[in-house]
mmCIF file of C-alpha atoms in Angstrom:
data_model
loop_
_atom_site.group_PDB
_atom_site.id
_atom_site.type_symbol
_atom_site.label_atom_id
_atom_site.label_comp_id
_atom_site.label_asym_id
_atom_site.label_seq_id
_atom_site.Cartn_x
_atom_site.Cartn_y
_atom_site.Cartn_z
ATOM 1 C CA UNK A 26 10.444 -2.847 3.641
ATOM 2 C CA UNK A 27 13.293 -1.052 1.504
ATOM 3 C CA UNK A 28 11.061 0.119 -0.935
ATOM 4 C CA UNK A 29 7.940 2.515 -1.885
ATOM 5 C CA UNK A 30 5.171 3.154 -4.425
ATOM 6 C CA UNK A 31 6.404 5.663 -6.649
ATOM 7 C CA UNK A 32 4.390 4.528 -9.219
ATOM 8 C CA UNK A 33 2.210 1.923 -7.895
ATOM 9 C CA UNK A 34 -1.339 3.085 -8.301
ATOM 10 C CA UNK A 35 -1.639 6.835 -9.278
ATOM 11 C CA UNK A 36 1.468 7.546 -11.694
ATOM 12 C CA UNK A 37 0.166 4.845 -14.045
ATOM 13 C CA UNK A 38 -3.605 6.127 -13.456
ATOM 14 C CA UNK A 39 -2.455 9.356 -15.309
ATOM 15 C CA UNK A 40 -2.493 7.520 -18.337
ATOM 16 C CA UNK A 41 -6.072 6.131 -18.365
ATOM 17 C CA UNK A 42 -8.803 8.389 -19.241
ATOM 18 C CA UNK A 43 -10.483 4.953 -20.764
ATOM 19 C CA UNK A 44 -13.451 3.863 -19.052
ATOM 20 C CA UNK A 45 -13.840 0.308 -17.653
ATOM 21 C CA UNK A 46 -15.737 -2.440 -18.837
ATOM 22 C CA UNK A 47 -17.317 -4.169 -16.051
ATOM 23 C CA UNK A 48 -15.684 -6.692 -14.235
ATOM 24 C CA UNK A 49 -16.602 -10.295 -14.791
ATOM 25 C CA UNK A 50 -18.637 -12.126 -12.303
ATOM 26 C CA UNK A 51 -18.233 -15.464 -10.534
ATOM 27 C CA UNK A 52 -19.230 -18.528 -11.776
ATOM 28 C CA UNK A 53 -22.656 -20.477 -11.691
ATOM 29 C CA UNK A 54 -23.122 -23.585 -9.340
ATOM 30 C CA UNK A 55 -22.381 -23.622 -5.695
ATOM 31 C CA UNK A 56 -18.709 -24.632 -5.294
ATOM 32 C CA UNK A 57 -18.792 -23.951 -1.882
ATOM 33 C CA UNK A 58 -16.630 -26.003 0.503
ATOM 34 C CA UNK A 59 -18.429 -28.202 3.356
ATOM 35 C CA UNK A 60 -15.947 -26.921 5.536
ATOM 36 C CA UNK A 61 -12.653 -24.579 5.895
ATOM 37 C CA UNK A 62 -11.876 -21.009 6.240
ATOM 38 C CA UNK A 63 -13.958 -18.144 4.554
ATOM 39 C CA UNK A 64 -13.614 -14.767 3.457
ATOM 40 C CA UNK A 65 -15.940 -13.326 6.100
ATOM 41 C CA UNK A 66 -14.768 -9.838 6.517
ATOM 42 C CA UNK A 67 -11.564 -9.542 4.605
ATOM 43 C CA UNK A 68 -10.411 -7.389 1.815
ATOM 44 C CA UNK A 69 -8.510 -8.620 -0.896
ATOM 45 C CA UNK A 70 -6.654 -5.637 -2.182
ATOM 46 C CA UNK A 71 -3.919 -5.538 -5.226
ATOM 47 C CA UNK A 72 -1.070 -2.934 -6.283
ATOM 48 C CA UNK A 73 -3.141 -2.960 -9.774
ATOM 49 C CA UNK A 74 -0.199 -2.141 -12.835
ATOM 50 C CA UNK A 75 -0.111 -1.514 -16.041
ATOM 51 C CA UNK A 76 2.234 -2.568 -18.488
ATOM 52 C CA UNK A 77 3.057 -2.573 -22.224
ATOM 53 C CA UNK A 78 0.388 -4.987 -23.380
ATOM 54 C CA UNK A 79 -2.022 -4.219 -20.965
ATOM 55 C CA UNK A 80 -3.738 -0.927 -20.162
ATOM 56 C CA UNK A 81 -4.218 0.344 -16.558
ATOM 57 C CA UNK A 82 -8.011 -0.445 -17.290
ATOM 58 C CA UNK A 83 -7.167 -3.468 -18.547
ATOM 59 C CA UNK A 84 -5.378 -4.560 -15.215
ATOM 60 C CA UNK A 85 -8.074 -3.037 -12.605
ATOM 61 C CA UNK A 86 -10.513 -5.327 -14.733
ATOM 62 C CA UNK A 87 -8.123 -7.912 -14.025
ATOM 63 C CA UNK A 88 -7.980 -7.395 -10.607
ATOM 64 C CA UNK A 89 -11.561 -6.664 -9.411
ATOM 65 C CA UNK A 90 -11.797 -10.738 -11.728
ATOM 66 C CA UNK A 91 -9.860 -12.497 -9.233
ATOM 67 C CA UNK A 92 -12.088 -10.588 -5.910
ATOM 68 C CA UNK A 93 -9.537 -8.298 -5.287
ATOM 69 C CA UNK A 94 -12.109 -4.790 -3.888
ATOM 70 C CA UNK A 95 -9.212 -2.491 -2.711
ATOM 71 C CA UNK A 96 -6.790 -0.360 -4.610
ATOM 72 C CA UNK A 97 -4.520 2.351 -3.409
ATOM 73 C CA UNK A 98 -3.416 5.536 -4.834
ATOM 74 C CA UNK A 99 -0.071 7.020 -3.968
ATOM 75 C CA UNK A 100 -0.426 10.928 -3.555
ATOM 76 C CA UNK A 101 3.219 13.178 -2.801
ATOM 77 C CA UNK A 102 2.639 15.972 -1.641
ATOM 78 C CA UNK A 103 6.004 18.061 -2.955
ATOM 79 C CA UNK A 104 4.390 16.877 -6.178
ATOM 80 C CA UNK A 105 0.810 18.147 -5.551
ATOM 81 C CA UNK A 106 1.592 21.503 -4.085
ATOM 82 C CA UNK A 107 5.419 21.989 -5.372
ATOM 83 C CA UNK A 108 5.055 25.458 -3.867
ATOM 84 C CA UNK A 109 2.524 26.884 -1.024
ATOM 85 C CA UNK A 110 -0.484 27.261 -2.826
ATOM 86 C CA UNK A 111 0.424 25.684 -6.165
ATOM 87 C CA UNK A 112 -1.456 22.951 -6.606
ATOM 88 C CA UNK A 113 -1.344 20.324 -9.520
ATOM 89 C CA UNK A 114 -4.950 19.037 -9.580
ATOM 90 C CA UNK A 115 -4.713 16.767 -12.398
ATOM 91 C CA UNK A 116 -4.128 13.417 -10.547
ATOM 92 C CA UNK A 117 -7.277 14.134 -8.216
ATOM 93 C CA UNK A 118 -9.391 14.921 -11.305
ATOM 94 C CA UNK A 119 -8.690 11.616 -12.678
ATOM 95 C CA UNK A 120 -9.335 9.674 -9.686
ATOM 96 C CA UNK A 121 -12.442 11.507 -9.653
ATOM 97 C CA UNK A 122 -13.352 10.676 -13.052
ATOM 98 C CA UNK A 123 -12.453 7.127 -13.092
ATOM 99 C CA UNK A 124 -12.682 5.474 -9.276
ATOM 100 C CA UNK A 125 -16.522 6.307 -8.674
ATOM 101 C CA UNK A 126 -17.641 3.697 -11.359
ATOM 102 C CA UNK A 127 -15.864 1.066 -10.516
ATOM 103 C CA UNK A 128 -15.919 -1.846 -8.413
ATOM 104 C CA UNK A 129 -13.473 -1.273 -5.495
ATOM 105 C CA UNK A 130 -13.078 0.714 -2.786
ATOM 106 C CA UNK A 131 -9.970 3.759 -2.788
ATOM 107 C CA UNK A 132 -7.475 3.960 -0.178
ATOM 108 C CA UNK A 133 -5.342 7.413 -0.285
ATOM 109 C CA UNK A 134 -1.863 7.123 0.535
ATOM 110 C CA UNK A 135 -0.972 10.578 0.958
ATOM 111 C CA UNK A 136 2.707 11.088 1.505
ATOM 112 C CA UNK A 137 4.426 14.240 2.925
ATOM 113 C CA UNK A 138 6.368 11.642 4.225
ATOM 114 C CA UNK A 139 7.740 9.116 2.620
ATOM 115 C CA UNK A 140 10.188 6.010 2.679
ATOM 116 C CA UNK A 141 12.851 8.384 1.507
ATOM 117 C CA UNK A 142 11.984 11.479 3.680
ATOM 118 C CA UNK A 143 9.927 14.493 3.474
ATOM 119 C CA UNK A 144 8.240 15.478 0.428
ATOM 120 C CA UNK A 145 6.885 19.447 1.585
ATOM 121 C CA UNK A 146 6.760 22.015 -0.851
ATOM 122 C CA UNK A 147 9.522 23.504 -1.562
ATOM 123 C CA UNK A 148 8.701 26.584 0.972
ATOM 124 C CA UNK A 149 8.971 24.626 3.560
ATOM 125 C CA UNK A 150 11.922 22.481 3.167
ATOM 126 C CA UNK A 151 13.685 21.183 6.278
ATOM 127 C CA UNK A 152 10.875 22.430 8.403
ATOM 128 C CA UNK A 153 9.917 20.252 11.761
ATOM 129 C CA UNK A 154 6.384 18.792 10.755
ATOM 130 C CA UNK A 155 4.955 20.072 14.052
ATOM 131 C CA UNK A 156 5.864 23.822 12.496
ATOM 132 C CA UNK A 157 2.091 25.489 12.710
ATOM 133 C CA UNK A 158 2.860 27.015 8.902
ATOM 134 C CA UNK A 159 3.550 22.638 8.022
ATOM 135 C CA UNK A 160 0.474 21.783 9.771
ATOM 136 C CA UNK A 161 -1.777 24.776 8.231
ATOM 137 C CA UNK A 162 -0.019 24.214 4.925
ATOM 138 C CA UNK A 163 -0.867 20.167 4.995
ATOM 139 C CA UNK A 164 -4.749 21.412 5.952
ATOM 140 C CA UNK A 165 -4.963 23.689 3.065
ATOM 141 C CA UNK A 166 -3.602 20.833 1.191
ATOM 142 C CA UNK A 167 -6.590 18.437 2.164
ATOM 143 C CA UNK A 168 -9.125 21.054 1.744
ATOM 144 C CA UNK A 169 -7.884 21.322 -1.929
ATOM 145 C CA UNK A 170 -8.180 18.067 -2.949
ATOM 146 C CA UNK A 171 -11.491 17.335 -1.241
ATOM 147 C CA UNK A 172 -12.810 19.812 -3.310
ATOM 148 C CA UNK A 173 -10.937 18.304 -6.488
ATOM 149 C CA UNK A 174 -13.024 14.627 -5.492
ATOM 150 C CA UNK A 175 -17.043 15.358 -5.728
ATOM 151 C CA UNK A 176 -17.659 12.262 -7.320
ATOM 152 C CA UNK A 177 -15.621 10.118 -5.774
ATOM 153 C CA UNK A 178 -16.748 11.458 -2.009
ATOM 154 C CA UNK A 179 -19.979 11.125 -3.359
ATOM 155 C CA UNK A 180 -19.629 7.437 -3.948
ATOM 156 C CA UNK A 181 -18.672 6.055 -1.099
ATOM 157 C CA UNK A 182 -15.882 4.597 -2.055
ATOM 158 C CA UNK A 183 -13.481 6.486 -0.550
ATOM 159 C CA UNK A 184 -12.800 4.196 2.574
ATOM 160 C CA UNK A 185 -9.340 5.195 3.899
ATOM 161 C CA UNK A 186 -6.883 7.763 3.738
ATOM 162 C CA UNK A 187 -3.284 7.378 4.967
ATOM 163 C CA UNK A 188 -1.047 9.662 6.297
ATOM 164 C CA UNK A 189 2.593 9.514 5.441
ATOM 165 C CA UNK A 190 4.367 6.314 4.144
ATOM 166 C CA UNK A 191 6.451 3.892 5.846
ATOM 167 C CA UNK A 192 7.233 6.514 8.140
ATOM 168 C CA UNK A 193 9.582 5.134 10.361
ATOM 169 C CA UNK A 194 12.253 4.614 7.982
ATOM 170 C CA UNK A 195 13.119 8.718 8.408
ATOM 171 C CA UNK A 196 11.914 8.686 11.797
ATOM 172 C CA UNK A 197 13.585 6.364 12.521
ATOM 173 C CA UNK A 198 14.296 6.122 16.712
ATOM 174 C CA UNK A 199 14.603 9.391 17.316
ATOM 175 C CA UNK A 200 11.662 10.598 20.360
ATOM 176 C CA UNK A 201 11.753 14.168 18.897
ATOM 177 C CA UNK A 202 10.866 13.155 15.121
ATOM 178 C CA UNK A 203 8.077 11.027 16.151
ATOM 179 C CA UNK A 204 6.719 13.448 18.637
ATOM 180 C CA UNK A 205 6.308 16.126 15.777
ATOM 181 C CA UNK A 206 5.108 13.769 13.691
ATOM 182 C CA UNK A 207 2.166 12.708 16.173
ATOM 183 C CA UNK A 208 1.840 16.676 16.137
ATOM 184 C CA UNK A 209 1.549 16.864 12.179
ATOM 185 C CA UNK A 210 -0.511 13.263 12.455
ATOM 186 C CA UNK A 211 -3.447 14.456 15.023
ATOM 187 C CA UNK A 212 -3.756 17.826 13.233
ATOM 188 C CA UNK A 213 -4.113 16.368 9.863
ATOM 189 C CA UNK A 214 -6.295 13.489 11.040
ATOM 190 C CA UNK A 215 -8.967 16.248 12.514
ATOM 191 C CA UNK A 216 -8.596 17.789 9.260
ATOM 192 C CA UNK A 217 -10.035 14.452 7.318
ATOM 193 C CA UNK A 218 -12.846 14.374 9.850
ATOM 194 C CA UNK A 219 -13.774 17.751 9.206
ATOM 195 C CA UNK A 220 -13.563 17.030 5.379
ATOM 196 C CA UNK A 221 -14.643 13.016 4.805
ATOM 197 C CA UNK A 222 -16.531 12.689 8.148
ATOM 198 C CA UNK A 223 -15.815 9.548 9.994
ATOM 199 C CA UNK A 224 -16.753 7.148 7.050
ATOM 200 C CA UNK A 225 -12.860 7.446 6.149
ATOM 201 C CA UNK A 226 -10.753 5.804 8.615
ATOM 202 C CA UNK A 227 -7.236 7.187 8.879
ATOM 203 C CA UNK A 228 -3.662 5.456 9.591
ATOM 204 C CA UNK A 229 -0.313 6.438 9.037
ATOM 205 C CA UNK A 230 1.761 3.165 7.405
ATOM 206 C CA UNK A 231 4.978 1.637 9.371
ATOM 207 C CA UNK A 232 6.920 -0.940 7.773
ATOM 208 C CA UNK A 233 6.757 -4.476 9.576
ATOM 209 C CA UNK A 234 10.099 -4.244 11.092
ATOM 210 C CA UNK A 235 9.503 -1.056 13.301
ATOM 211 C CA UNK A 236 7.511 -4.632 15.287
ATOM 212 C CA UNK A 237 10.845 -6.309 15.755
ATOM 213 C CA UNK A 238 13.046 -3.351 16.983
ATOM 214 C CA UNK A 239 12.270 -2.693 21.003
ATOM 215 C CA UNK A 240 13.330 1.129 20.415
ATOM 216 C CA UNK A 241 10.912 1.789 17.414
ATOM 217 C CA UNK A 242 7.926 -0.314 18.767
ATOM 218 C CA UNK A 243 7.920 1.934 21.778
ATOM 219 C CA UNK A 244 7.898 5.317 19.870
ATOM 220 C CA UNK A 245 5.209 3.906 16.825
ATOM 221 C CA UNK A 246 3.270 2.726 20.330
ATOM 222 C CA UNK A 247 2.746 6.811 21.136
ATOM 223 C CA UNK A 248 1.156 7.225 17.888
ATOM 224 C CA UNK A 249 -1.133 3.910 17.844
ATOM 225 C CA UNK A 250 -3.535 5.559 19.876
ATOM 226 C CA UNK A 251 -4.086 7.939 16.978
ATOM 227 C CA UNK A 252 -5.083 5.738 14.701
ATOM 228 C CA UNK A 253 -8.213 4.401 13.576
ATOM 229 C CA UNK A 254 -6.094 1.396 11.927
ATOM 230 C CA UNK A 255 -2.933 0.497 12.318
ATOM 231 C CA UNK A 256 -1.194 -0.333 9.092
ATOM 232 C CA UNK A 257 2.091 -1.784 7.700
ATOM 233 C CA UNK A 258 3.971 -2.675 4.627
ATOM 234 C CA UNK A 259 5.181 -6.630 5.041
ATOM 235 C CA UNK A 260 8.008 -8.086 2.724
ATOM 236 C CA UNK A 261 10.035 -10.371 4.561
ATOM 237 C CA UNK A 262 13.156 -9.173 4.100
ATOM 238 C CA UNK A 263 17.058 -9.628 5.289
ATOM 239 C CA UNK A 264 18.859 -6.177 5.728
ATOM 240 C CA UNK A 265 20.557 -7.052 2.319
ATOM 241 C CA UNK A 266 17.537 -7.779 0.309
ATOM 242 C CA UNK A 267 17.496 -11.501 0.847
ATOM 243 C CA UNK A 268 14.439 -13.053 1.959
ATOM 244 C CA UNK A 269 13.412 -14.836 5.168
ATOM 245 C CA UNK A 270 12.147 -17.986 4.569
ATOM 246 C CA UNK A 271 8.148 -18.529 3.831
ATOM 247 C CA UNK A 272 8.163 -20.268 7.522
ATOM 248 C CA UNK A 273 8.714 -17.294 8.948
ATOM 249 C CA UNK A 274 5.059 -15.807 7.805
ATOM 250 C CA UNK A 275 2.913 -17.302 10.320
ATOM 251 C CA UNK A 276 5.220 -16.213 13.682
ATOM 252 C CA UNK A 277 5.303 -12.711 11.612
ATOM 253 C CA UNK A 278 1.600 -12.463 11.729
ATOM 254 C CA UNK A 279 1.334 -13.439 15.613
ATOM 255 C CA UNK A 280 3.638 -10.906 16.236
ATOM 256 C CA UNK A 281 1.539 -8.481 14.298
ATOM 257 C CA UNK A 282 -1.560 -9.643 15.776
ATOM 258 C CA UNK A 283 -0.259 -9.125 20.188
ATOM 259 C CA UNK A 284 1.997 -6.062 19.444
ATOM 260 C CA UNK A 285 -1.043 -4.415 18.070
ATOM 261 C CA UNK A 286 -3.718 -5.792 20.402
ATOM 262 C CA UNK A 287 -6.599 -3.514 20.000
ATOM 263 C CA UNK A 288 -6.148 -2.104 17.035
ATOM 264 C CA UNK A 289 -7.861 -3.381 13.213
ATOM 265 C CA UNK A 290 -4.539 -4.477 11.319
ATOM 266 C CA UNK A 291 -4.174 -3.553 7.640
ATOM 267 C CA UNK A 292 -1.864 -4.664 5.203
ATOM 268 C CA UNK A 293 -1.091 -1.993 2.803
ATOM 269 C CA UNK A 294 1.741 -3.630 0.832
ATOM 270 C CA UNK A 295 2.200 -7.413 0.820
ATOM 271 C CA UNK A 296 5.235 -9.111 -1.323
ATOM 272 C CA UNK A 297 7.981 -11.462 -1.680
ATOM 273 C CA UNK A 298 9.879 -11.286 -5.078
ATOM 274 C CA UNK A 299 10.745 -14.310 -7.444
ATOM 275 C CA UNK A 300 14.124 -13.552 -7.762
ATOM 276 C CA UNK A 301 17.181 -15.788 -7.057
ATOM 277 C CA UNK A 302 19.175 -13.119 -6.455
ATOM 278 C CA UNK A 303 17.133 -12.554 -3.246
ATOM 279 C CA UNK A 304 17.371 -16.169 -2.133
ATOM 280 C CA UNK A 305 13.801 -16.598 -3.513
ATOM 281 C CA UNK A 306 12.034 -18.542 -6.221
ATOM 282 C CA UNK A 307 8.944 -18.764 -8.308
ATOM 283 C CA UNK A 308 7.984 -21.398 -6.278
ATOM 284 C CA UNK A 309 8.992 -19.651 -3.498
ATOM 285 C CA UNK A 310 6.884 -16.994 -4.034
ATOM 286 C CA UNK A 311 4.444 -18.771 -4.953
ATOM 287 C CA UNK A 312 4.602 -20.481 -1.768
ATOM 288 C CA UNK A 313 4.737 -17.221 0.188
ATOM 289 C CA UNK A 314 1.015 -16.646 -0.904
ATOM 290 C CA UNK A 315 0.242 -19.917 0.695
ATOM 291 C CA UNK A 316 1.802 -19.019 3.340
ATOM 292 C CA UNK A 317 -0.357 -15.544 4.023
ATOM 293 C CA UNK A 318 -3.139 -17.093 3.447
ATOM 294 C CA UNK A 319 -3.264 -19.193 6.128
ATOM 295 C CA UNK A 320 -1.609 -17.201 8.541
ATOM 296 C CA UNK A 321 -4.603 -14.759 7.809
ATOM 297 C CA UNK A 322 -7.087 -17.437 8.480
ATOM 298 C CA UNK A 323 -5.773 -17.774 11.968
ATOM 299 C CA UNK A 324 -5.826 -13.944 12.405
ATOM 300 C CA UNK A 325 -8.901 -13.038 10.243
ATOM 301 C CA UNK A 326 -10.707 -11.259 13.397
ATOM 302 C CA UNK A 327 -7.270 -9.124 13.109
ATOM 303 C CA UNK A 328 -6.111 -8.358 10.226
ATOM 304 C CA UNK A 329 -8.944 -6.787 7.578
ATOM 305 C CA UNK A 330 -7.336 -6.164 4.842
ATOM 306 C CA UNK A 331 -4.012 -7.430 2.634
ATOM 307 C CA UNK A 332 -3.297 -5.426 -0.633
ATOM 308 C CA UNK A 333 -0.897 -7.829 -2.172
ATOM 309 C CA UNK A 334 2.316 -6.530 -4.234
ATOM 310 C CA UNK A 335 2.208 -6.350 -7.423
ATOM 311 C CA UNK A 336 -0.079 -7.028 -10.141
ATOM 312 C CA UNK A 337 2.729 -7.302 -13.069
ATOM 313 C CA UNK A 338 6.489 -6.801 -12.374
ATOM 314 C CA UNK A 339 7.788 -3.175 -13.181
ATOM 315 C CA UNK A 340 10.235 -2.107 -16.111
ATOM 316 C CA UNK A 341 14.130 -2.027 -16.123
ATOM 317 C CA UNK A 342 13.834 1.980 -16.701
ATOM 318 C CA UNK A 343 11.220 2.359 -13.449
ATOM 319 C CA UNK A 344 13.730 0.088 -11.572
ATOM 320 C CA UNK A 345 16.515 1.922 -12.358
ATOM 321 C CA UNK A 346 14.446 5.574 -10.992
ATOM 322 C CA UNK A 347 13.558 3.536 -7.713
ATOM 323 C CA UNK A 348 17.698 3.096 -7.413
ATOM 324 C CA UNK A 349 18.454 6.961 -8.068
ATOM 325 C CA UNK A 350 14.994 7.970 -5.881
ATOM 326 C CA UNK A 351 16.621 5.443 -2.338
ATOM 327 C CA UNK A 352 20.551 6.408 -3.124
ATOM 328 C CA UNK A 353 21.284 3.142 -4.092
ATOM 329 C CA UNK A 354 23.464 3.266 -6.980
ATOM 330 C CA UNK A 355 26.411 1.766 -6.136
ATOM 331 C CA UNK A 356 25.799 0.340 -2.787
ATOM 332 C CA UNK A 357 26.547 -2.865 -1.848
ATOM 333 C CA UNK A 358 23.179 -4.378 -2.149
ATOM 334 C CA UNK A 359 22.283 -2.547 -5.289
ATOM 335 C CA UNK A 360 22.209 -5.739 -6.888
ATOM 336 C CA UNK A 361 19.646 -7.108 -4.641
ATOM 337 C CA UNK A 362 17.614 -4.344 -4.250
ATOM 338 C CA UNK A 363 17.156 -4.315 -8.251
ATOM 339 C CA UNK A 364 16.167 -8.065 -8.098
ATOM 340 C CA UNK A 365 13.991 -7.383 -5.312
ATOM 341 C CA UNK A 366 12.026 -4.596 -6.704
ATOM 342 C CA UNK A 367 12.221 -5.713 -10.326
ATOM 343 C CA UNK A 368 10.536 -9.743 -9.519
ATOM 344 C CA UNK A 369 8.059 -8.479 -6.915
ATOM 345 C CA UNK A 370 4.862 -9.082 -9.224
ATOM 346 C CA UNK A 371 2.659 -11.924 -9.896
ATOM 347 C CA UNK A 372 3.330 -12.052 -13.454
ATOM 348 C CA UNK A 373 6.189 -11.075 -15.392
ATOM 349 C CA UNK A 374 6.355 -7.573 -17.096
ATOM 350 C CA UNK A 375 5.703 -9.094 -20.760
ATOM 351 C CA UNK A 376 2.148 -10.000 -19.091
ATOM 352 C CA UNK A 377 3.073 -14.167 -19.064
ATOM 353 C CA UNK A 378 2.032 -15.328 -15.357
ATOM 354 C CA UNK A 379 3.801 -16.246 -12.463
ATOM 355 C CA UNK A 380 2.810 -19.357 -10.572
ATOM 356 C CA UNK A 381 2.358 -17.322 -7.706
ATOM 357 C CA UNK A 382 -0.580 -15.731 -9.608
ATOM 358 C CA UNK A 383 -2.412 -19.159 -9.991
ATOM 359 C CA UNK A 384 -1.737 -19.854 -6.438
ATOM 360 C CA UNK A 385 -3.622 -16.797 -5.219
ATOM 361 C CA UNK A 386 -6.420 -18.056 -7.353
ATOM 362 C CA UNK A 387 -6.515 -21.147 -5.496
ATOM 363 C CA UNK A 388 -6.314 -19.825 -1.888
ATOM 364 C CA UNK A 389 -8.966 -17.547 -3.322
ATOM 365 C CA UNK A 390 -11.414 -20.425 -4.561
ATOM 366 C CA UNK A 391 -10.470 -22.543 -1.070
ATOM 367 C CA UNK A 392 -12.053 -20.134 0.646
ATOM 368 C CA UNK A 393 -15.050 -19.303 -2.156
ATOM 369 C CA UNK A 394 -13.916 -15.806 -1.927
ATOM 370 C CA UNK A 395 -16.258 -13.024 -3.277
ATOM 371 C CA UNK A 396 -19.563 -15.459 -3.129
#
């Protein structure tokens, strides 16, 4: 994947200090099927979004509706610490106010690095990430917000932290990045332990390609045995923003399933846009949920947990940050790239739905999910 999650999650949290109702229940009468795939152990999770007419409450309610039990919060570090030892608590204090009450379970994304690069404070800009003042910097950094969570350690529902974003795309395949970053990965790792205990599992999030690439699956396979999960972002994309076609899915998930033999899989990001522009469709997309949903079936002793992208499609302004954030004002696939991130939701951004949104419903009730 080309893209992150600037503000998928946590920027659009800041603007919610309004409690939740409770979610709505499933219905009465057993519906079950005689016979078919089940949920069993997986996790539904969703990129929950607000949006004009609908409040970030509004949307978790939404979400935790369909069965969807995972949400994740992006966390940068450059903007949580901006300097050593300046920390901007008020994200973590409302996760803490607002996550313990509700219904799902919290992944952390924390991201001193990201899809763009490093995000350190600014002290220690363009230092190595195996630099002991990085690594004790980074420690200090978890200790702080641990203490800015009480309620939300408290509750359980803290089930996952992750460490760094789609890291590969600025490690890319060089042996001396990735060895630092197994460095900065095992020492912050131990950290969590001390802090969370091992009721937090901890991964560090490559993007699906890194699978395909001989060079890049060797290096990521150094750090795989540091990881309690190992976790990607999958959109199934061309090098110029143009889709693969929905076939592709299930081959993507065998490949997924023996290059990562041993390990629990996650999902952390899941999409395919509507766009045209990307060679895609509402149908299409539609289709592409389909598609994952059977390929999971077949790989449901793998693969735990898919956190599809995104609840509502994001604005024209928060498209056009994305395009300043990756450099991509006036390249050659700016175009597509726009498209792409722009018609990655399940519903449009003036809240009317996408048919891929009714199609997850139906996968959903195929398999009597959340009974």
């Amino acid at each position: 994947m080309r893209h992150e999650k600037t503000v998928c999650g946590l920027w659009v949290v800041a603007g919610l200090m309004v409690l939740l109702s409770a979610c709505g229940g499933g219905g009465s009468g057993d519906t079950r099927p005689l016979s078919g795939p089940v949920q069993g152990a997986r996790i539904l999770g969703m990129d929950v979004k607000e949006i004009p007419s609908v409040t970030y409450a509004m949307a978790y309610d939404q979400a935790m509706a369909l069965g969807v039990r995972e949400v994740s919060l992006s966390l940068d570090w450059a903007l949580l610490e901006p300097s050593l030892g300046n920390y901007d608590n008020t994200l973590p204090a409302i996760i803490n106010v607002f996550y313990p009450m509700q219904a799902g379970d919290v992944t952390l994304v924390l991201r001193p690095l990201d899809t763009p690069g490093p995000s350190l404070p600014a002290d220690l800009a363009g230092r190595a990430y195996d630099d002991p003042a990085v690594i004790a910097a980074f420690e200090a950094f978890l200790s702080n917000l641990h203490a800015q969570l009480p309620e939300l350690n408290a509750s359980g529902k803290l089930r996952w932290i992750h460490i760094g974003n789609e890291i590969d795309a600025w490690l890319g395949a060089d042996a001396a990045r990735w060895g630092q970053w197994r460095t900065f990965f095992r020492a912050a790792r131990a950290q969590v332990r001390s802090l969370w205990g091992n009721s937090v599992q901890v991964g560090s999030i490559i993007q699906f390609p890194v699978l395909m690439d001989a060079t890049q699956s060797a290096l990521y396979a150094t750090l795989v045995a540091d990881l309690d999960i190992a976790v990607l972002t999958y959109y199934p994309l061309n090098a110029d923003f143009t889709m693969r076609p929905v076939s592709t899915v299930a081959d993507d998930f065998a490949l997924m399933s023996s290059a990562l033999a041993g390990k629990t899989i996650f999902l952390q990001e899941c999409g395919y846009p509507s766009s045209t522009t990307n060679n895609s469709s509402l149908a299409q997309q539609a289709e592409f949920i389909s598609a994952v949903f059977s390929a999971w079936d077949t790989y449901a002793d793998r693969i735990r947990l898919i956190d599809i992208a995104w609840q509502y499609d994001v604005s024209d302004t928060q498209v056009d940050q994305w395009v300043n954030d990756f450099g991509m004002a006036g390249d050659p696939n700016e175009t597509a790239f726009r498209a792409y991130l722009g018609s990655l939701g399940l519903s449009n951004f003036d809240a009317t739905e996408k048919p891929a949104l009714q199609r997850l419903r139906e996968e959903l009730v195929a398999r009597n999910w959340g009974s």
